[in-house]
mmCIF file of C-alpha atoms and ligand atoms in Angstrom:
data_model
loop_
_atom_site.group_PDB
_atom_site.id
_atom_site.type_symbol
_atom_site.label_atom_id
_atom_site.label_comp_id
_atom_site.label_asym_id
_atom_site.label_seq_id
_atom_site.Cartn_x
_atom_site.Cartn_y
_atom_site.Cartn_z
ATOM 1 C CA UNK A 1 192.565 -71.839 199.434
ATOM 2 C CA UNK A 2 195.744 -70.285 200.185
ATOM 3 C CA UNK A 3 195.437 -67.256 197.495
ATOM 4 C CA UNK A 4 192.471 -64.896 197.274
ATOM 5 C CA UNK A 5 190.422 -65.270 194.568
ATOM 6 C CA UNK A 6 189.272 -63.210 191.644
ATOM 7 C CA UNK A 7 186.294 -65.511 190.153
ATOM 8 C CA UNK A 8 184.209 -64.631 186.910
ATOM 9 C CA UNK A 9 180.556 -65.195 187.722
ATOM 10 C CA UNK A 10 178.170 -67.684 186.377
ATOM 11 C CA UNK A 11 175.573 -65.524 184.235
ATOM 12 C CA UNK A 12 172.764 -66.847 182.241
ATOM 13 C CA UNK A 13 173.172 -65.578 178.368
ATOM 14 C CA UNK A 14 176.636 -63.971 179.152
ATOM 15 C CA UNK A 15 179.487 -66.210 181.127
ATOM 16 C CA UNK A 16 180.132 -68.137 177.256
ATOM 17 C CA UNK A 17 183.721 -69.736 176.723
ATOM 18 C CA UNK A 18 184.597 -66.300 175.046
ATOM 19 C CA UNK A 19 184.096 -64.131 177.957
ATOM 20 C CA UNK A 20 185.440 -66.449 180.427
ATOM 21 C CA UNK A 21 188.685 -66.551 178.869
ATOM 22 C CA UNK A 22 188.838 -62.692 178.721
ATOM 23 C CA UNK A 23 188.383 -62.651 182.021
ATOM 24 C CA UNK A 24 191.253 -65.503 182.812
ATOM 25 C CA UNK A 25 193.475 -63.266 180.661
ATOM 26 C CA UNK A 26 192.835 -60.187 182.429
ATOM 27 C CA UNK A 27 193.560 -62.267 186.133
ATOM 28 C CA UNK A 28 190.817 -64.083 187.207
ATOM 29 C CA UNK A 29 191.492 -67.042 188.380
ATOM 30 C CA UNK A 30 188.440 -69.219 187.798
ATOM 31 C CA UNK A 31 185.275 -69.087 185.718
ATOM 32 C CA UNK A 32 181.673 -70.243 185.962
ATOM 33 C CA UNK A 33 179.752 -71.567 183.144
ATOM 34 C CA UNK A 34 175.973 -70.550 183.236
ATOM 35 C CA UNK A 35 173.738 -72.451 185.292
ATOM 36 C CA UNK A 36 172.762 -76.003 183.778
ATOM 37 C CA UNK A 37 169.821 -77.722 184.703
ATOM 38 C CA UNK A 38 170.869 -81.494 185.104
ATOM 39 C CA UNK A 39 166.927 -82.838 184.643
ATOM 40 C CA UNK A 40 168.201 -81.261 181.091
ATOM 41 C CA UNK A 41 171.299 -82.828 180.485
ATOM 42 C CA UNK A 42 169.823 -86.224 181.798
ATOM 43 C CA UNK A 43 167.751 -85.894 178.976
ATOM 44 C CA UNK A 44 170.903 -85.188 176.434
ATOM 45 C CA UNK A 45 169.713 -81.758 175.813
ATOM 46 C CA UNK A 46 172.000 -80.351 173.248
ATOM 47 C CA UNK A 47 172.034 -76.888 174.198
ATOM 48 C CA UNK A 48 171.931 -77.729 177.698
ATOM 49 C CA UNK A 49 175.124 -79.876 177.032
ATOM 50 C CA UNK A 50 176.204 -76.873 174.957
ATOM 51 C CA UNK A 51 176.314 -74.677 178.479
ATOM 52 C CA UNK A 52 178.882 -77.347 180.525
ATOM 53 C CA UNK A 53 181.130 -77.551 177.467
ATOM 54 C CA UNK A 54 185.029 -76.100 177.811
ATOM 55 C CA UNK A 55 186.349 -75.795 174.422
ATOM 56 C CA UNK A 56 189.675 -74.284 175.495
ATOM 57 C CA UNK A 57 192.122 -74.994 178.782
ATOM 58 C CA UNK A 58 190.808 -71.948 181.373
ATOM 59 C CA UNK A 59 190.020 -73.023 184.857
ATOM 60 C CA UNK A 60 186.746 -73.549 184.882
ATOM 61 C CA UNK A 61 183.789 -74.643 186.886
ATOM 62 C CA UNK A 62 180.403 -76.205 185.751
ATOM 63 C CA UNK A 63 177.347 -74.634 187.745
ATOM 64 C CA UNK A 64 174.397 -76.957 188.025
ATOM 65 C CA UNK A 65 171.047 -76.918 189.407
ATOM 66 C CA UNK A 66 169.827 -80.294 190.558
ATOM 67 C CA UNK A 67 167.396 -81.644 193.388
ATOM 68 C CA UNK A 68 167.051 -84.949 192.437
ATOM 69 C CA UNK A 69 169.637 -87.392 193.801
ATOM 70 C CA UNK A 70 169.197 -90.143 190.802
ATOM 71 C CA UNK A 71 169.347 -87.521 188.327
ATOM 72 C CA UNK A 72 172.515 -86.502 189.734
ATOM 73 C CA UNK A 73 174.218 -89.725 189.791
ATOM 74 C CA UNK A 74 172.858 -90.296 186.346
ATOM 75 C CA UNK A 75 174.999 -87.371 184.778
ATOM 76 C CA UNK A 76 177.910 -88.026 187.038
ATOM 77 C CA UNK A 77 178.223 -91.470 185.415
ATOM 78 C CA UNK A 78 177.872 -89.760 182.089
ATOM 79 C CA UNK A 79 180.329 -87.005 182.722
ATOM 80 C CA UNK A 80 183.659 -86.721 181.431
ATOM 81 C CA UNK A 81 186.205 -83.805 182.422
ATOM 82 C CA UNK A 82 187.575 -81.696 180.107
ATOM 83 C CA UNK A 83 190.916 -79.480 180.658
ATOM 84 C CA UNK A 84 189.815 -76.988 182.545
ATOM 85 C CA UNK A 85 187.827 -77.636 184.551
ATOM 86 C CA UNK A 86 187.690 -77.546 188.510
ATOM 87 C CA UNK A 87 184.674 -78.907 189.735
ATOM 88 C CA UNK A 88 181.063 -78.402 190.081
ATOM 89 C CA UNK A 89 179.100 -75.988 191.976
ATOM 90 C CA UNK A 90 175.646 -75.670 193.023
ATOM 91 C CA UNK A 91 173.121 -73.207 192.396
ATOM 92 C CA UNK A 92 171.194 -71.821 195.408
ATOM 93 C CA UNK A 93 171.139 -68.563 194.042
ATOM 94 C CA UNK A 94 168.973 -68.455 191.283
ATOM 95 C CA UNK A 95 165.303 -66.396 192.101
ATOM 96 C CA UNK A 96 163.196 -66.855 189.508
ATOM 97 C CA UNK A 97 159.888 -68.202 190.255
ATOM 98 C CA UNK A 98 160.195 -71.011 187.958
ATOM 99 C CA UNK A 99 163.311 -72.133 189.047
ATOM 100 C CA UNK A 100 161.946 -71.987 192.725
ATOM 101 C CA UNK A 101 158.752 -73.780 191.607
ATOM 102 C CA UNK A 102 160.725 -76.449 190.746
ATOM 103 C CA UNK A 103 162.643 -77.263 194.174
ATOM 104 C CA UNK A 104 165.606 -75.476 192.909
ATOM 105 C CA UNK A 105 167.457 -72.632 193.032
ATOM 106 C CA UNK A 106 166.868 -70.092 196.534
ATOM 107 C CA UNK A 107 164.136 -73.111 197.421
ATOM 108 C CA UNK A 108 166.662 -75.308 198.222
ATOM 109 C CA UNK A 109 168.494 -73.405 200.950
ATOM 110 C CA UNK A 110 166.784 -74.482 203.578
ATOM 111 C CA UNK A 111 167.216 -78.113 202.874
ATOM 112 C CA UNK A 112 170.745 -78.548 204.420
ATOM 113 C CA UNK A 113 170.284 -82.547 204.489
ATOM 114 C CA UNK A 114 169.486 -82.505 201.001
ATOM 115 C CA UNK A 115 172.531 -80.123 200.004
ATOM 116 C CA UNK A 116 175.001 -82.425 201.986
ATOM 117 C CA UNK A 117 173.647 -85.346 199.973
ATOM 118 C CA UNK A 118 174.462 -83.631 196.995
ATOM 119 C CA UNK A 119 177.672 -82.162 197.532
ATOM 120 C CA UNK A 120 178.552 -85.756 198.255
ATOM 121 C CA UNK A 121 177.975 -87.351 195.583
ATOM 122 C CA UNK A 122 179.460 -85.201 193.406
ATOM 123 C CA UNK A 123 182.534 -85.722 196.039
ATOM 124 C CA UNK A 124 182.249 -89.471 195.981
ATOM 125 C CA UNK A 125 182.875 -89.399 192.159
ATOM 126 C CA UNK A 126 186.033 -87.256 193.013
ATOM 127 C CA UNK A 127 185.012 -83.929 191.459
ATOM 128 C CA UNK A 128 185.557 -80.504 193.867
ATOM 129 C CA UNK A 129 181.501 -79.168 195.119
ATOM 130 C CA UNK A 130 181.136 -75.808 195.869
ATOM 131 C CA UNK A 131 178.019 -73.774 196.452
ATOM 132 C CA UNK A 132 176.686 -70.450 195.569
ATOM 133 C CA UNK A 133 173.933 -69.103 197.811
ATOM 134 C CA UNK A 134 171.675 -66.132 198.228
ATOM 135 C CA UNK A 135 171.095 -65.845 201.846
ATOM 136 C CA UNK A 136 167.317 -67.292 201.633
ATOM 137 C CA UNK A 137 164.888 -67.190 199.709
ATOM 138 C CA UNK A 138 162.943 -63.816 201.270
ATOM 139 C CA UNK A 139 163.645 -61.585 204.373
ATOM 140 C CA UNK A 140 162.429 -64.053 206.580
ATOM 141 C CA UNK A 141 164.551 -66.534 205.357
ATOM 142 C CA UNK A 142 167.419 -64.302 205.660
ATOM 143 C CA UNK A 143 166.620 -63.032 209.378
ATOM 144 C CA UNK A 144 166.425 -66.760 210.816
ATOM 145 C CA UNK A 145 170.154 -67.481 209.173
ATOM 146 C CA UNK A 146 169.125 -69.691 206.952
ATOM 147 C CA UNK A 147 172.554 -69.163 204.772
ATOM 148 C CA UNK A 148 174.432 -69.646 208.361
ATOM 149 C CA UNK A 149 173.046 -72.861 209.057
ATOM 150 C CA UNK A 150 173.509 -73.830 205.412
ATOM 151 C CA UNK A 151 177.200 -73.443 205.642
ATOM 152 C CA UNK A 152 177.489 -75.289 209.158
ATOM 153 C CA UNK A 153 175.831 -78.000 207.839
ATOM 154 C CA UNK A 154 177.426 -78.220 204.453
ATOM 155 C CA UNK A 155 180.953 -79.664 203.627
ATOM 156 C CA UNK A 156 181.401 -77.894 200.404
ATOM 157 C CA UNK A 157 184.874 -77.152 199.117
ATOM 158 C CA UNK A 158 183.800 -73.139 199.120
ATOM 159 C CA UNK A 159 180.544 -70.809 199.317
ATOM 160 C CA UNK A 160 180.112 -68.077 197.131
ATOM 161 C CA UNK A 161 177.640 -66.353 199.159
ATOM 162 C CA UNK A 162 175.869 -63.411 197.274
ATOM 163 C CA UNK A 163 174.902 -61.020 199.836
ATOM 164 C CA UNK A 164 170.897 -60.648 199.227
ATOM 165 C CA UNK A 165 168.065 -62.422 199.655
ATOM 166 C CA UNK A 166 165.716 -63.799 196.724
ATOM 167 C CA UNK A 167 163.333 -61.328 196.978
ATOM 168 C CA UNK A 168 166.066 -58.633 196.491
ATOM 169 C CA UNK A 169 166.401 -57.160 192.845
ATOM 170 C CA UNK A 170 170.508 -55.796 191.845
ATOM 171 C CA UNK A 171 169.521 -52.120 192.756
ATOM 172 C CA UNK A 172 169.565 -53.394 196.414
ATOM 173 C CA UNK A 173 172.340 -53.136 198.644
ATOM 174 C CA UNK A 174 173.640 -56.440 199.219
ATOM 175 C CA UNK A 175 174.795 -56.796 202.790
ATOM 176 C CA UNK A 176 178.161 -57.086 203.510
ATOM 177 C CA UNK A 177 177.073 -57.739 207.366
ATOM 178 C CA UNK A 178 176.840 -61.015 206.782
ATOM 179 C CA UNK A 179 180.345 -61.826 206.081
ATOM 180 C CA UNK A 180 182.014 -61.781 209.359
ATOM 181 C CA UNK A 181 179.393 -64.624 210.459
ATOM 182 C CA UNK A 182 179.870 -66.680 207.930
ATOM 183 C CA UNK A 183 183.718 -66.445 208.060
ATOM 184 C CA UNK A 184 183.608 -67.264 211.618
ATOM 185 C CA UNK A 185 181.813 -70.481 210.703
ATOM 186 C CA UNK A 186 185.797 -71.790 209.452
ATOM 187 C CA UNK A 187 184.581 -72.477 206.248
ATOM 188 C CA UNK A 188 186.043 -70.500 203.045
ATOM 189 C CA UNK A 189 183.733 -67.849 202.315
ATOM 190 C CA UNK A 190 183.778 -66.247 198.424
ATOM 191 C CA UNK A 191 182.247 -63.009 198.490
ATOM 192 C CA UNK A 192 179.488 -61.824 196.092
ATOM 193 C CA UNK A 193 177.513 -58.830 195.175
ATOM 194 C CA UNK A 194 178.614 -55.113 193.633
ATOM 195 C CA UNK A 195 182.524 -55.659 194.053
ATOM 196 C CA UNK A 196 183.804 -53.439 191.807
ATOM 197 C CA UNK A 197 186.991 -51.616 193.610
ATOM 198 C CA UNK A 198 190.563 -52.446 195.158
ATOM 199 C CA UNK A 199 189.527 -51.121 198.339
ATOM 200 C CA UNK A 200 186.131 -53.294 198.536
ATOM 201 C CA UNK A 201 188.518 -56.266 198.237
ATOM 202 C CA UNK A 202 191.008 -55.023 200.652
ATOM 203 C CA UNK A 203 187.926 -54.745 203.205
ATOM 204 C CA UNK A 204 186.909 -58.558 202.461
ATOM 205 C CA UNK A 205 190.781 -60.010 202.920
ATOM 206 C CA UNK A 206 190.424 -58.416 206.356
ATOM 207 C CA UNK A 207 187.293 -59.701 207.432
ATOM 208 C CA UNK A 208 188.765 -63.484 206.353
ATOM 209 C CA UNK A 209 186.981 -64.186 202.856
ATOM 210 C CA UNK A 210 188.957 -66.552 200.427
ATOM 211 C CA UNK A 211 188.164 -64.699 197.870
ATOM 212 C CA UNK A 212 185.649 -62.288 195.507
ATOM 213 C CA UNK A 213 183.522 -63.419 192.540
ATOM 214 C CA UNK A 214 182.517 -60.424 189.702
ATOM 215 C CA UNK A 215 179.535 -60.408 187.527
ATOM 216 C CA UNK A 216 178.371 -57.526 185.701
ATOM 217 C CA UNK A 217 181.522 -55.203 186.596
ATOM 218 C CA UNK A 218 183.299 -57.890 184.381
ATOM 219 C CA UNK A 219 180.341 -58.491 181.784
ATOM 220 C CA UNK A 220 180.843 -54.530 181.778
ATOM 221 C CA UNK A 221 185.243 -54.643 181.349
ATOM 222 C CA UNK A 222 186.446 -57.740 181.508
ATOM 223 C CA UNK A 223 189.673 -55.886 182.745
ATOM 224 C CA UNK A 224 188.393 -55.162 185.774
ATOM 225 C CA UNK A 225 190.133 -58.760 186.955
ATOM 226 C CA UNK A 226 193.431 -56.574 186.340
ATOM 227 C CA UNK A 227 193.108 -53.778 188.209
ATOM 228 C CA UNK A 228 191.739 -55.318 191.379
ATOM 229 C CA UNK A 229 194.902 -57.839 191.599
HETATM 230 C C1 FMN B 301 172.070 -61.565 183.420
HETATM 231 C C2 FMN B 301 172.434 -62.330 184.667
HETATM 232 C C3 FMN B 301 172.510 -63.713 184.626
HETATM 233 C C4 FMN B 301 172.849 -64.439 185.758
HETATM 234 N N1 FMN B 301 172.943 -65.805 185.681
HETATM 235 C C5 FMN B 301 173.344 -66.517 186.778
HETATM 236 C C6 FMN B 301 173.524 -67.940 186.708
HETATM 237 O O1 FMN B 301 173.338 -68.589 185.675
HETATM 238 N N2 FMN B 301 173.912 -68.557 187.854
HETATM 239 C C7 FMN B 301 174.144 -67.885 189.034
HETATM 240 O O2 FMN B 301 174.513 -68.494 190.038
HETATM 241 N N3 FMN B 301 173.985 -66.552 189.104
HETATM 242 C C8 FMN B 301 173.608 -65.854 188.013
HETATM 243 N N4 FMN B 301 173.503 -64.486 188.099
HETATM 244 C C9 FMN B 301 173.919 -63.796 189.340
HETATM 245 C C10 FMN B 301 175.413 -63.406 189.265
HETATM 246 O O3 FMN B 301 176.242 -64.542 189.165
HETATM 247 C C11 FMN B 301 175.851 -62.588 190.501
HETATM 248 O O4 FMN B 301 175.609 -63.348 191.652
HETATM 249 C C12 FMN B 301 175.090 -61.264 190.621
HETATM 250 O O5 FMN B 301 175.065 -60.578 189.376
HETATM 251 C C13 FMN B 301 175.748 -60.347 191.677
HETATM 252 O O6 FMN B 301 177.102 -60.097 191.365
HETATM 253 P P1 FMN B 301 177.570 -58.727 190.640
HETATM 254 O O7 FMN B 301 177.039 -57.593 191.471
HETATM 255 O O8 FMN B 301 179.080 -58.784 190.641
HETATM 256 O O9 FMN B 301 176.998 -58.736 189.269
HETATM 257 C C14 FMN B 301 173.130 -63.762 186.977
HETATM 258 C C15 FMN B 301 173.028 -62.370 187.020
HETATM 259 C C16 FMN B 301 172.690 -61.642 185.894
HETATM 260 C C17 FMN B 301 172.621 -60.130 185.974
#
């Protein structure tokens, strides 16, 4: 990851094939498709399918949310890549209770052996893993470093790590603290969380991140991608 990067988050309901490429057009350099629950496509859900599909050539990657190993393999064997698309990456971001009911989501941050069987198997079928995290699941979570010993443990290709905790709603502060740590770790670090200005990115190039990701700024003006290049 020689180049920072400008990525277009993954959001539920808003991150279609439309937007994305609005986004690419403006200068981001990768997209996220909304969060796909594998159990789902396992099942050939057709809207779930719907989700992972890339109907035109913009860098793209598929987000997933998965705990089960089988299942996993199952859709890997099924999968076939479109143009477009980068890779997969791996939801342990998502907060809602039903999502953390299930083992997924902000749940499965803790489980670092887990997450490293994952990520490899989507490696050992060739494919680029990435992750994006919260930085645990509540404040207690977040004060024993459960997103630091995450990314130690974890050989994803990047973390996108979205500076609040799972109990924290988008009118709190992420915390930009965290960054330095988890730069330090030597593993590329994608910022997340209220970026929204030149000088915010300016700030994370210096501190060593490979890159910001933009949600609702771009959901907002999609040519926001321009101005921060
Ligand atoms: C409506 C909405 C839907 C979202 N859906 C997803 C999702 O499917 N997967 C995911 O990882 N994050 C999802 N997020 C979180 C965003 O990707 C992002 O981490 C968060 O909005 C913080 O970034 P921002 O301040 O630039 O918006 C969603 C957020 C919102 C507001």
């Amino acid at each position: 990851m020689n180049t920072f990067h400008l990525m277009f988050a993954p959001m539920e309901g808003q991150s279609d094939p439309a937007l994305r490429e609005q986004c690419y057009n403006n200068g981001a350099t990768s997209t996220f498709t909304e969060m796909a629950r594998v159990a789902a496509l396992v099942r050939n859900n057709k809207s779930t399918w719907e989700k992972i599909d890339i109907p035109k050539e913009i860098p793209t990657y598929i987000q997933i949310s998965v705990v089960n190993e089988n299942n996993l393999a199952r859709f890997l064997h099924k999968f076939e890549p479109q143009p477009g698309f980068l890779g997969f990456n791996l939801n342990l971001g998502c907060p809602s209770p039903k999502v953390i009911q299930k083992g997924l989501g902000c749940a499965l941050l803790k489980r670092t052996a887990k997450v490293q069987r994952l990520i490899k198997i989507i490696q050992q079928h060739g494919y680029s893993a990435s992750i994006k995290m919260r930085l645990g699941l509540n404040q207690f979570e977040k004060e024993k470093k459960v997103y630091l010993n995450l990314i130690n443990a974890v050989d994803a290709d990047f973390f996108i790590v979205h500076a609040r905790h799972g109990m924290e709603r988008d009118k709190d502060a992420p915390d930009w603290s965290v960054y330095k740590e988890c730069v330090a770790t030597g593993k590329n670090i994608i910022a997340n969380g209220d970026i929204t200005t030149k000088e915010q990115i300016t700030e994370l190039r210096a501190i060593g991140c490979k890159g910001a990701m933009i949600g609702r700024a771009a959901v907002e003006d999609p040519t926001i991608f321009a101005r921060l290049k």
